[in-house]
Short mmCIF file of C-alpha atoms in Angstrom, two decimals:
data_model
loop_
_atom_site.label_atom_id
_atom_site.label_comp_id
_atom_site.label_asym_id
_atom_site.label_seq_id
_atom_site.Cartn_x
_atom_site.Cartn_y
_atom_site.Cartn_z
CA MET A 1 23.86 121.45 -7.00
CA SER A 2 25.96 122.11 -4.34
CA TYR A 3 24.88 118.49 -3.06
CA GLU A 4 25.83 116.37 -5.99
CA GLN A 5 29.41 116.21 -4.98
CA TYR A 6 27.76 113.60 -2.12
CA ILE A 7 25.83 111.51 -4.73
CA LYS A 8 27.76 110.75 -7.44
CA ASN A 9 30.81 109.62 -5.62
CA PRO A 10 30.47 105.78 -4.71
CA ILE A 11 32.95 106.07 -1.40
CA SER A 12 33.25 108.55 0.77
CA GLU A 13 36.70 110.13 1.10
CA TRP A 14 36.78 108.85 4.72
CA MET A 15 36.38 105.41 3.37
CA LYS A 16 39.43 105.80 1.87
CA GLY A 17 41.45 105.83 4.90
CA ASN A 18 42.67 102.67 6.70
CA GLY A 19 41.64 102.36 9.50
CA PRO A 20 42.56 99.84 12.47
CA GLU A 21 41.53 95.83 11.57
CA SER A 22 39.98 96.67 8.51
CA ASP A 23 40.82 93.42 6.97
CA ILE A 24 37.34 92.48 9.53
CA VAL A 25 35.71 95.75 11.03
CA ILE A 26 34.70 98.15 7.95
CA SER A 27 33.51 101.15 9.71
CA SER A 28 32.90 102.50 13.11
CA ARG A 29 30.00 105.04 13.75
CA VAL A 30 28.35 106.89 17.10
CA ARG A 31 24.97 108.70 16.23
CA LEU A 32 24.12 111.18 19.30
CA ALA A 33 20.35 111.66 18.58
CA ARG A 34 19.08 114.98 21.06
CA ASN A 35 16.27 117.52 21.03
CA LEU A 36 15.95 121.36 21.55
CA LYS A 37 13.59 122.06 24.69
CA ASP A 38 10.69 124.56 23.18
CA TYR A 39 9.83 122.41 20.30
CA PRO A 40 7.35 119.35 20.04
CA PHE A 41 9.57 116.19 18.84
CA PRO A 42 9.43 115.58 15.10
CA SER A 43 6.44 113.60 14.83
CA LEU A 44 4.15 116.25 16.37
CA ALA A 45 5.92 119.64 14.72
CA THR A 46 4.00 121.56 12.98
CA ASP A 47 5.94 122.23 9.21
CA SER A 48 6.77 125.51 10.50
CA HIS A 49 8.39 124.52 13.88
CA ALA A 50 10.69 121.73 11.38
CA ASN A 51 11.94 124.83 9.06
CA GLU A 52 12.47 126.41 12.22
CA ILE A 53 14.87 123.60 13.66
CA ILE A 54 16.46 123.33 10.50
CA ASP A 55 16.85 127.10 10.94
CA GLN A 56 18.68 126.72 13.58
CA VAL A 57 20.80 124.27 12.94
CA GLU A 58 22.47 126.24 10.25
CA GLY A 59 22.75 129.04 12.13
CA VAL A 60 25.24 127.26 14.25
CA LEU A 61 26.88 125.72 11.69
CA ASN A 62 27.39 129.16 10.15
CA ARG A 63 29.03 130.27 12.82
CA ASP A 64 32.51 132.01 13.63
CA SER A 65 33.00 129.57 16.26
CA SER A 66 31.92 126.26 14.68
CA VAL A 67 34.75 126.56 12.24
CA ASP A 68 37.22 124.15 13.36
CA ILE A 69 34.50 121.50 12.80
CA GLY A 70 34.86 121.86 9.06
CA LYS A 71 32.33 122.97 6.77
CA PHE A 72 28.97 121.43 5.87
CA GLU A 73 26.48 121.52 3.75
CA LEU A 74 23.00 121.35 4.12
CA ILE A 75 20.56 119.17 2.11
CA LYS A 76 17.07 119.54 2.18
CA MET A 77 15.01 115.58 1.23
CA ASP A 78 12.69 117.78 -0.62
CA GLU A 79 14.94 119.19 -2.30
CA LEU A 80 16.17 115.69 -3.65
CA ASN A 81 14.64 112.85 -5.88
CA ASP A 82 13.57 109.03 -4.54
CA LEU A 83 16.94 107.76 -6.27
CA GLN A 84 19.18 110.82 -4.81
CA ARG A 85 17.78 109.74 -1.41
CA ARG A 86 18.38 106.31 -1.85
CA VAL A 87 21.98 106.37 -2.65
CA LEU A 88 22.68 108.61 0.41
CA VAL A 89 20.54 106.05 2.20
CA GLU A 90 23.15 103.53 0.65
CA LYS A 91 26.46 105.23 1.12
CA HIS A 92 24.99 105.49 5.21
CA LEU A 93 24.96 109.13 5.22
CA ILE A 94 21.23 109.17 6.15
CA SER A 95 18.94 106.77 7.71
CA PRO A 96 16.53 105.07 5.47
CA ASN A 97 13.42 106.74 8.03
CA LEU A 98 14.93 110.02 6.73
CA ALA A 99 14.52 109.58 3.04
CA ASN A 100 10.97 108.02 3.00
CA GLY A 101 9.27 108.94 6.31
CA SER A 102 10.47 112.08 7.25
CA ARG A 103 8.85 115.47 6.98
CA LYS A 104 11.37 118.12 6.37
CA GLY A 105 14.09 116.19 6.72
CA ALA A 106 16.73 117.50 6.27
CA VAL A 107 21.20 116.34 6.79
CA ALA A 108 24.14 118.55 6.77
CA LEU A 109 27.22 116.83 6.09
CA SER A 110 30.16 117.60 6.45
CA ASP A 111 33.38 118.09 3.59
CA ASP A 112 34.53 114.18 4.13
CA GLU A 113 31.26 112.81 4.69
CA SER A 114 32.56 111.49 8.20
CA PHE A 115 30.43 114.01 10.07
CA SER A 116 26.46 114.33 9.16
CA ILE A 117 23.88 115.74 11.32
CA MET A 118 20.59 114.27 10.74
CA ILE A 119 17.55 116.80 11.20
CA ASN A 120 13.82 116.04 11.33
CA GLU A 121 14.73 112.46 11.64
CA GLU A 122 13.12 110.71 14.58
CA ASP A 123 14.83 113.03 16.60
CA HIS A 124 15.89 116.77 15.93
CA LEU A 125 19.01 116.00 15.74
CA ARG A 126 20.94 112.93 14.79
CA ILE A 127 24.82 113.43 15.13
CA GLN A 128 26.66 110.81 13.71
CA CYS A 129 30.16 110.44 12.77
CA LEU A 130 31.71 107.25 10.58
CA LEU A 131 35.09 106.33 10.78
CA PRO A 132 37.14 103.07 8.96
CA GLY A 133 37.99 100.54 10.91
CA LEU A 134 37.66 99.39 14.31
CA LYS A 135 37.95 103.70 15.70
CA ILE A 136 34.95 103.25 17.73
CA TYR A 137 36.42 105.62 20.64
CA ASP A 138 37.38 108.17 17.81
CA ALA A 139 34.42 108.28 16.78
CA TRP A 140 32.63 108.79 20.02
CA LYS A 141 34.73 111.70 20.41
CA PHE A 142 34.42 113.21 17.29
CA ALA A 143 30.73 113.06 18.26
CA ASN A 144 31.12 114.48 21.39
CA LYS A 145 32.79 117.85 19.92
CA ILE A 146 30.02 118.45 17.81
CA ASP A 147 28.11 117.85 20.36
CA ASP A 148 29.15 120.36 22.38
CA ILE A 149 29.36 122.84 19.87
CA PHE A 150 25.90 122.52 19.25
CA GLU A 151 24.46 122.80 23.29
CA LYS A 152 26.50 126.10 23.10
CA GLU A 153 23.66 127.28 21.34
CA LEU A 154 20.75 125.46 21.33
CA GLU A 155 18.82 125.01 24.43
CA TYR A 156 18.67 120.92 24.55
CA ALA A 157 16.02 118.90 26.15
CA PHE A 158 17.66 117.80 28.77
CA ASP A 159 16.74 116.15 32.45
CA GLU A 160 18.67 115.20 35.53
CA LYS A 161 17.32 112.12 36.35
CA ARG A 162 16.25 110.77 32.63
CA GLY A 163 19.21 112.46 30.87
CA TYR A 164 18.67 113.64 27.12
CA LEU A 165 14.88 113.05 26.04
CA THR A 166 14.41 111.52 23.35
CA SER A 167 11.16 110.57 21.08
CA CYS A 168 11.21 106.66 21.75
CA PRO A 169 12.26 105.48 25.01
CA THR A 170 14.92 103.32 23.96
CA ASN A 171 16.98 106.11 23.21
CA VAL A 172 16.72 107.87 26.48
CA GLY A 173 18.99 108.69 28.35
CA THR A 174 22.75 109.37 26.94
CA GLY A 175 21.14 108.74 23.43
CA ILE A 176 23.92 107.07 21.94
CA ARG A 177 24.34 104.36 19.80
CA ALA A 178 28.06 103.29 18.77
CA SER A 179 27.93 100.32 16.39
CA VAL A 180 30.52 98.70 14.91
CA MET A 181 30.12 97.08 10.64
CA MET A 182 32.25 93.57 10.80
CA HIS A 183 33.05 91.53 7.97
CA VAL A 184 32.69 87.60 9.27
CA PRO A 185 32.96 85.77 6.60
CA ALA A 186 34.86 82.49 7.99
CA LEU A 187 32.15 83.25 11.03
CA VAL A 188 29.06 82.63 8.95
CA ILE A 189 30.73 80.13 6.93
CA THR A 190 32.06 77.41 10.15
CA GLY A 191 28.64 78.21 11.23
CA GLN A 192 29.61 80.12 14.37
CA ILE A 193 27.62 83.46 14.13
CA ASN A 194 24.43 82.47 15.35
CA ARG A 195 26.05 81.60 18.36
CA ILE A 196 27.29 84.91 18.36
CA VAL A 197 24.44 86.84 18.27
CA SER A 198 23.12 85.05 20.82
CA ALA A 199 25.83 85.42 23.27
CA VAL A 200 26.11 89.70 21.88
CA THR A 201 22.29 90.31 23.30
CA GLN A 202 22.64 89.19 26.12
CA VAL A 203 25.07 92.10 27.26
CA GLY A 204 23.35 94.62 26.02
CA LEU A 205 24.39 94.66 23.04
CA THR A 206 22.73 93.97 19.54
CA VAL A 207 23.33 92.69 15.82
CA ARG A 208 21.49 94.65 12.74
CA GLY A 209 22.07 94.26 8.94
CA ILE A 210 24.56 96.63 7.15
CA TYR A 211 21.43 99.11 6.76
CA GLY A 212 20.75 99.69 9.96
CA GLU A 213 17.24 99.21 12.25
CA GLY A 214 14.71 95.87 10.29
CA SER A 215 17.47 95.47 7.69
CA GLU A 216 18.96 91.65 7.05
CA ALA A 217 22.18 90.48 7.18
CA LEU A 218 23.35 90.54 3.54
CA GLY A 219 26.89 89.09 2.39
CA ASN A 220 28.22 88.07 5.74
CA PHE A 221 28.33 91.98 7.09
CA ILE A 222 27.02 92.41 10.90
CA GLN A 223 27.00 95.58 12.34
CA ILE A 224 26.55 95.37 16.23
CA SER A 225 25.43 98.35 18.52
CA ASN A 226 24.67 98.93 22.24
CA GLN A 227 20.95 98.58 22.87
CA ILE A 228 20.83 100.30 26.25
CA THR A 229 20.90 103.90 26.68
CA LEU A 230 20.00 104.42 30.29
CA GLY A 231 21.65 103.81 33.26
CA GLN A 232 25.82 103.32 31.07
CA SER A 233 27.80 106.04 30.79
CA GLU A 234 29.08 107.04 26.86
CA ASN A 235 32.19 105.53 27.98
CA ASP A 236 30.69 102.27 29.59
CA ILE A 237 29.02 101.49 26.55
CA VAL A 238 31.44 102.84 23.81
CA GLU A 239 34.05 100.24 25.87
CA ASN A 240 31.73 97.46 26.23
CA LEU A 241 31.13 97.19 22.41
CA TYR A 242 35.00 98.24 22.16
CA GLY A 243 35.55 94.42 23.97
CA VAL A 244 32.69 92.33 22.09
CA VAL A 245 34.28 93.76 19.22
CA ASN A 246 37.58 92.90 19.71
CA GLN A 247 36.52 89.47 21.13
CA ILE A 248 34.70 89.13 17.79
CA ILE A 249 37.83 89.68 15.50
CA GLU A 250 39.43 87.12 18.10
CA LEU A 251 37.26 84.70 16.82
CA GLU A 252 36.90 85.33 13.23
CA LYS A 253 40.96 85.25 12.47
CA LYS A 254 40.77 81.64 14.49
CA ALA A 255 38.25 80.77 12.50
CA ARG A 256 39.89 82.02 9.46
CA ASP A 257 43.32 80.02 10.00
CA ASN A 258 41.44 76.81 10.46
CA LEU A 259 39.29 77.53 7.30
CA ILE A 260 43.16 78.07 5.70
CA LYS A 261 44.77 75.07 7.34
CA GLU A 262 41.72 72.18 7.48
CA SER A 263 40.04 73.65 3.85
CA ARG A 264 42.09 75.40 1.65
CA TYR A 265 40.83 74.09 -0.91
CA GLN A 266 37.50 74.64 -0.94
CA ILE A 267 38.07 78.12 0.62
CA GLU A 268 40.55 78.67 -3.08
CA ASP A 269 37.56 77.53 -4.42
CA ARG A 270 34.89 79.03 -3.31
CA VAL A 271 36.98 82.51 -3.93
CA GLY A 272 37.76 81.27 -7.05
CA ARG A 273 34.99 80.82 -8.04
CA ALA A 274 33.21 84.53 -6.72
CA LEU A 275 36.40 85.39 -9.00
CA GLY A 276 34.73 83.82 -12.17
CA ILE A 277 31.65 84.69 -11.88
CA LEU A 278 31.86 88.32 -10.79
CA SER A 279 34.36 88.71 -13.84
CA ASN A 280 32.17 86.82 -16.21
CA ALA A 281 28.48 87.37 -15.44
CA ARG A 282 25.83 89.15 -17.51
CA ILE A 283 22.90 89.41 -14.88
CA ILE A 284 23.99 89.31 -11.63
CA ASP A 285 21.28 89.96 -8.71
CA SER A 286 22.18 92.19 -6.02
CA LYS A 287 21.77 89.28 -3.58
CA GLU A 288 24.50 87.18 -5.81
CA ALA A 289 26.88 90.02 -5.87
CA ALA A 290 26.96 90.93 -1.86
CA GLN A 291 27.54 87.08 -1.59
CA LYS A 292 30.40 86.63 -4.06
CA LEU A 293 32.17 90.14 -3.28
CA SER A 294 31.97 89.10 0.63
CA ASP A 295 33.68 85.71 -1.03
CA LEU A 296 36.49 87.79 -2.62
CA ARG A 297 36.89 90.33 -0.31
CA LEU A 298 38.08 87.23 1.91
CA GLY A 299 40.17 86.35 -0.63
CA ILE A 300 41.78 89.25 -0.72
CA ASP A 301 41.96 89.04 2.98
CA LEU A 302 44.03 85.35 2.93
CA LYS A 303 46.00 86.83 0.52
CA MET A 304 44.41 83.95 -2.71
CA VAL A 305 43.80 87.59 -4.41
CA ASN A 306 46.47 90.22 -4.55
CA ASP A 307 45.81 92.44 -7.76
CA ILE A 308 42.46 94.02 -6.39
CA SER A 309 42.29 96.43 -3.41
CA PRO A 310 39.67 96.08 -0.64
CA ILE A 311 38.61 99.85 -1.38
CA THR A 312 37.47 98.56 -5.14
CA LEU A 313 35.39 96.47 -2.98
CA ASN A 314 34.04 98.64 -0.63
CA GLU A 315 33.21 100.85 -3.90
CA LEU A 316 31.42 97.78 -5.58
CA MET A 317 29.63 97.55 -2.51
CA VAL A 318 27.42 100.30 -2.26
CA MET A 319 27.84 100.80 -6.70
CA THR A 320 26.13 97.84 -7.20
CA GLN A 321 23.16 98.90 -4.72
CA PRO A 322 19.92 99.68 -6.83
CA GLY A 323 19.70 103.20 -5.78
CA PHE A 324 22.88 103.74 -7.19
CA LEU A 325 23.44 102.16 -10.48
CA GLN A 326 20.20 103.82 -11.43
CA PHE A 327 21.61 106.54 -10.25
CA SER A 328 24.60 106.51 -12.08
CA SER A 329 22.96 105.20 -15.35
CA GLY A 330 20.67 108.37 -15.33
CA GLU A 331 17.77 106.51 -15.52
CA VAL A 332 14.96 104.49 -13.73
CA LEU A 333 15.60 100.34 -14.58
CA SER A 334 13.77 97.56 -14.10
CA PRO A 335 14.99 94.81 -11.87
CA ASP A 336 15.99 93.45 -14.98
CA GLU A 337 18.14 95.92 -16.60
CA ARG A 338 19.39 96.40 -12.93
CA ASP A 339 20.88 92.86 -12.80
CA ILE A 340 22.21 93.62 -16.61
CA LYS A 341 24.11 96.81 -15.73
CA ARG A 342 25.27 95.76 -11.93
CA ALA A 343 26.94 92.19 -14.01
CA SER A 344 28.42 95.39 -16.55
CA ILE A 345 29.99 97.62 -13.46
CA ILE A 346 31.01 94.72 -11.78
CA ARG A 347 33.15 93.32 -14.99
CA GLU A 348 34.63 97.32 -15.74
CA LYS A 349 35.78 98.00 -12.62
CA LEU A 350 37.80 94.37 -12.08
CA LYS A 351 39.15 94.39 -14.87
CA ASN A 352 41.06 97.32 -13.99
CA MET B 1 3.52 78.93 -2.65
CA LEU B 2 6.59 80.33 -5.14
CA CYS B 3 7.87 83.70 -5.63
CA GLU B 4 6.75 84.14 -8.91
CA ASN B 5 10.14 85.95 -9.75
CA CYS B 6 12.56 84.15 -8.82
CA LYS B 7 10.51 80.69 -8.33
CA GLN B 8 13.09 79.73 -5.51
CA ASN B 9 12.08 81.16 -2.28
CA PRO B 10 8.38 80.95 -0.55
CA ALA B 11 6.47 84.33 -1.60
CA THR B 12 5.84 85.73 1.76
CA LEU B 13 4.47 89.25 -0.34
CA HIS B 14 0.65 88.89 -1.87
CA PHE B 15 0.57 92.53 -4.04
CA THR B 16 -2.90 93.82 -5.40
CA LYS B 17 -2.31 96.69 -8.22
CA ILE B 18 -5.24 98.32 -10.21
CA VAL B 19 -3.57 100.28 -12.71
CA ASN B 20 -6.90 102.20 -15.07
CA GLY B 21 -8.65 99.67 -13.48
CA LYS B 22 -7.19 96.34 -14.17
CA LYS B 23 -6.12 94.17 -11.44
CA ASN B 24 -3.10 92.36 -11.69
CA GLU B 25 -2.24 90.25 -8.34
CA PHE B 26 1.70 89.34 -7.53
CA HIS B 27 3.34 87.36 -5.67
CA LEU B 28 6.76 87.91 -4.33
CA CYS B 29 9.69 86.99 -2.22
CA GLU B 30 10.65 89.23 -0.01
CA HIS B 31 13.92 89.82 -1.82
CA CYS B 32 12.07 90.21 -4.97
CA ALA B 33 9.23 92.57 -4.07
CA LYS B 34 12.62 94.53 -2.38
CA GLU B 35 14.85 94.57 -5.69
CA LYS B 36 11.50 95.46 -7.91
CA GLY B 37 10.99 98.29 -5.77
CA GLU B 38 7.53 97.19 -4.12
CA VAL B 39 8.59 97.79 -0.31
CA ILE B 40 9.28 101.01 0.17
CA GLY B 41 11.69 101.22 3.43
CA ASP B 42 13.37 98.89 5.41
CA ASN B 43 11.70 99.75 9.07
CA ASN B 44 8.41 98.72 7.49
CA ASN B 45 8.88 94.65 7.52
CA GLY B 46 11.10 94.76 10.55
CA PHE B 47 10.01 92.98 13.86
CA SER B 48 10.48 96.24 15.97
CA PHE B 49 10.43 97.76 19.41
CA HIS B 50 7.29 99.94 18.78
CA HIS B 51 5.32 96.56 18.43
CA LEU B 52 6.66 95.38 21.31
CA LEU B 53 5.75 98.59 23.35
CA SER B 54 2.38 97.75 24.13
CA GLY B 55 3.06 94.14 25.03
CA LEU B 56 5.29 95.58 27.75
CA LEU B 57 2.52 97.89 29.23
CA SER B 58 -0.14 95.76 29.16
CA PHE B 59 1.75 92.78 30.73
CA ASP B 60 2.09 95.37 33.54
CA GLN B 61 -1.79 95.28 34.04
CA MET B 62 -1.98 91.88 33.50
CA MET B 63 0.65 91.25 36.17
CA GLY B 64 -1.61 93.22 38.66
CA ASN B 65 1.36 96.03 39.31
CA ASN B 66 -0.35 99.03 38.12
CA PRO B 67 -1.87 100.30 41.04
CA ALA B 68 -3.96 102.62 39.09
CA PRO B 69 -4.92 101.62 35.35
CA ASN B 70 -7.68 103.49 35.39
CA SER B 71 -6.12 106.74 35.60
CA SER B 72 -3.17 105.29 32.91
CA GLU B 73 -5.82 105.91 30.70
CA THR B 74 -7.03 108.93 30.80
CA LEU B 75 -3.28 110.12 31.30
CA LYS B 76 -2.58 113.49 28.47
CA CYS B 77 0.42 115.44 28.17
CA ASN B 78 -1.20 119.18 28.58
CA THR B 79 2.05 120.70 26.90
CA CYS B 80 1.51 118.41 23.21
CA GLY B 81 -1.93 117.07 23.83
CA LEU B 82 -0.32 113.18 23.67
CA THR B 83 -2.64 110.35 25.27
CA PHE B 84 -0.84 107.98 27.11
CA LEU B 85 -2.87 105.86 24.92
CA GLN B 86 -1.61 107.29 21.81
CA PHE B 87 2.29 106.70 23.46
CA LYS B 88 1.57 102.90 24.20
CA LYS B 89 0.05 102.75 20.95
CA THR B 90 2.98 104.16 18.95
CA GLY B 91 6.23 103.76 21.16
CA LYS B 92 6.95 107.08 21.37
CA PHE B 93 6.92 110.20 23.35
CA GLY B 94 5.22 113.60 21.49
CA CYS B 95 7.66 115.89 23.11
CA SER B 96 10.23 116.68 25.80
CA ASP B 97 6.93 117.44 28.42
CA CYS B 98 5.54 113.95 27.71
CA TYR B 99 8.38 112.53 30.10
CA THR B 100 6.86 115.27 33.20
CA TYR B 101 3.12 114.21 32.19
CA PHE B 102 3.80 110.69 32.12
CA GLU B 103 6.55 110.34 35.04
CA ASN B 104 4.87 107.86 37.03
CA GLN B 105 4.06 104.99 34.44
CA LEU B 106 8.16 105.34 33.04
CA ASP B 107 10.30 104.16 35.91
CA PRO B 108 8.84 99.93 34.72
CA ILE B 109 8.90 100.72 30.88
CA PHE B 110 12.33 101.55 31.13
CA ARG B 111 13.76 99.46 33.65
CA ARG B 112 12.53 96.63 31.07
CA ILE B 113 14.02 98.39 28.34
CA HIS B 114 17.54 99.36 29.95
CA GLY B 115 17.95 98.00 33.32
CA ASN B 116 18.06 101.05 34.79
CA SER B 117 15.93 104.19 34.80
CA ILE B 118 18.24 106.82 36.30
CA HIS B 119 20.32 108.84 33.44
CA VAL B 120 24.30 108.54 34.27
CA GLY B 121 26.47 110.18 31.55
CA LYS B 122 26.79 113.44 29.60
CA VAL B 123 25.44 116.39 31.36
CA PRO B 124 25.00 119.13 29.19
CA ALA B 125 27.36 121.95 30.20
CA ARG B 126 24.73 124.54 30.26
CA SER B 127 22.50 122.46 32.64
CA GLY B 128 25.64 121.23 34.27
CA ALA B 129 25.61 125.17 34.83
CA LYS B 130 22.03 125.45 35.92
CA LEU B 131 22.91 122.68 38.48
CA HIS B 132 26.07 124.27 39.82
CA LEU B 133 23.98 128.09 39.99
CA LYS B 134 21.12 125.71 41.97
CA ASN B 135 23.80 124.18 44.65
CA LYS B 136 25.27 127.18 45.45
CA ILE B 137 22.37 129.59 46.23
CA THR B 138 20.99 126.39 48.20
CA ASN B 139 24.58 127.10 49.92
CA LEU B 140 24.43 130.87 50.08
CA LYS B 141 20.93 130.30 51.62
CA GLU B 142 22.11 128.48 54.45
CA GLU B 143 25.32 130.40 55.22
CA LEU B 144 22.16 133.60 55.10
CA GLN B 145 20.41 131.79 57.96
CA GLN B 146 23.98 131.78 59.75
CA LYS B 147 24.25 135.26 59.68
CA ILE B 148 20.78 136.14 61.07
CA VAL B 149 21.10 133.84 63.93
CA LYS B 150 24.35 135.87 64.51
CA GLU B 151 22.93 139.35 64.68
CA GLU B 152 25.50 139.80 61.43
CA PHE B 153 22.82 142.05 59.58
CA GLU B 154 24.89 143.95 57.00
CA GLU B 155 26.74 140.42 56.14
CA ALA B 156 23.14 139.04 55.65
CA ALA B 157 21.99 141.72 53.06
CA LYS B 158 25.33 141.07 51.21
CA LEU B 159 24.12 137.44 51.04
CA ARG B 160 20.63 138.24 50.23
CA ASP B 161 21.36 140.82 47.11
CA GLN B 162 23.95 138.01 45.73
CA ILE B 163 21.30 135.55 46.42
CA ARG B 164 18.92 137.66 44.38
CA ASP B 165 21.42 137.85 41.31
CA LEU B 166 21.93 134.59 41.08
CA GLU B 167 18.67 133.54 41.50
CA LEU B 168 17.57 136.17 37.92
CA LYS B 169 20.55 134.45 36.44
CA LEU B 170 18.49 131.05 36.99
CA SER B 171 15.33 132.06 36.19
CA GLU B 172 16.43 133.31 33.12
CA GLY B 173 18.33 130.08 31.65
CA ARG B 174 21.19 131.22 31.01
CA GLY B 175 23.37 130.16 33.54
#
């Protein structure tokens, strides 16, 4: 089964690389919403429409001219069970919407998992590029390149006045959603985060939890993305986001410096307790795990903990999610069993 | 009421499960419900744009801004069959032609969501080529008129053929 490689490893190849500002910015993502001209949008498409769209995308990916974007593997949602789909969501390779809500949904994944093309989600195509650290401009460049290749072969729904036509009016125009996932524990501890969130929304950006629309902030991670897609060029949107993210990075750094200066003991205590709980707990739920992993990560970033790699933490973030936990133990677990399994995975991982 | 599972947070989700005729009720907080897998997907409980859209649209009528509220009630996309009322309810278009059929209603909606109603940014090369072709045809037609006025008919005939070829290319949709 070809899709197994994408499911069994907790972190994608791309996540092992280090990007700029990686102590605060986890990843940068750009997705482009595109539709084909002659088909109804997925919400109204028939199964045969949907299958034709999958075939067309597969056709483009298999063409010789697509060779310089690398190899893609096409995975249909109905070939996967619930748990396998959930793992792909936890790895940010597909949206919760594609996993649960789509009819005839599919995804094409690149070898290193930095590109994914969702098919028959809310729009016919959702071209996504994910990179580590603050590389939002590169993510746009790469997603744009994939888009160019599709556009040569497929006739997009495009209107001179409205731009790329999308199923939802919130995406029309450029169809771009650029987002940056950040770890901002110091801003949360000092309570500055609320002020920042409300300021950010005033410049056409929005803050979400790490699993996209509707998900809550978990373990001091926030995802900042553009809200406006019509009337601003892709470059302006990406630059605007980049500028705001840089300001937040500066604020987080300042907050971290202040914490060390003024509350060194408190922070060392917090990090030490996190390490203590994570290395010794026998039962831990996902919320506590996320919080303690965040504290430990802060400790690593502040050089209070030196023998654990940030990559290990990235891995644990995914490995401790309910879907991945159950997938790796090969069976459906009750919440209580999951909490026990989660604790044991964390203990093992931190021992090495 | 506190969540039965963690006994810490208030219970905000209440479930009734009937298995083999046996009725079970339980009360959970959002977090525990998610852990137990009782809530499927994350987008069911968020307050998303779609909940707001019908509000945005009725606001229009409340302010008396909508010039013909009745005509929008019966508006329908002839390609996919989606009515404007359905669009208001779901917040989603049915196909790309909905944008044409609902055109007159869309400017205020887009302005409210994006602060703009006209696209700026990437244009697909193919549509760009079409646009280029259209402009070229317009220019050639003007030139043709001038040749006719000047009675340079041989030149005019050449231009006429050129325009015909370009128009054929345009109608094939493959610039």
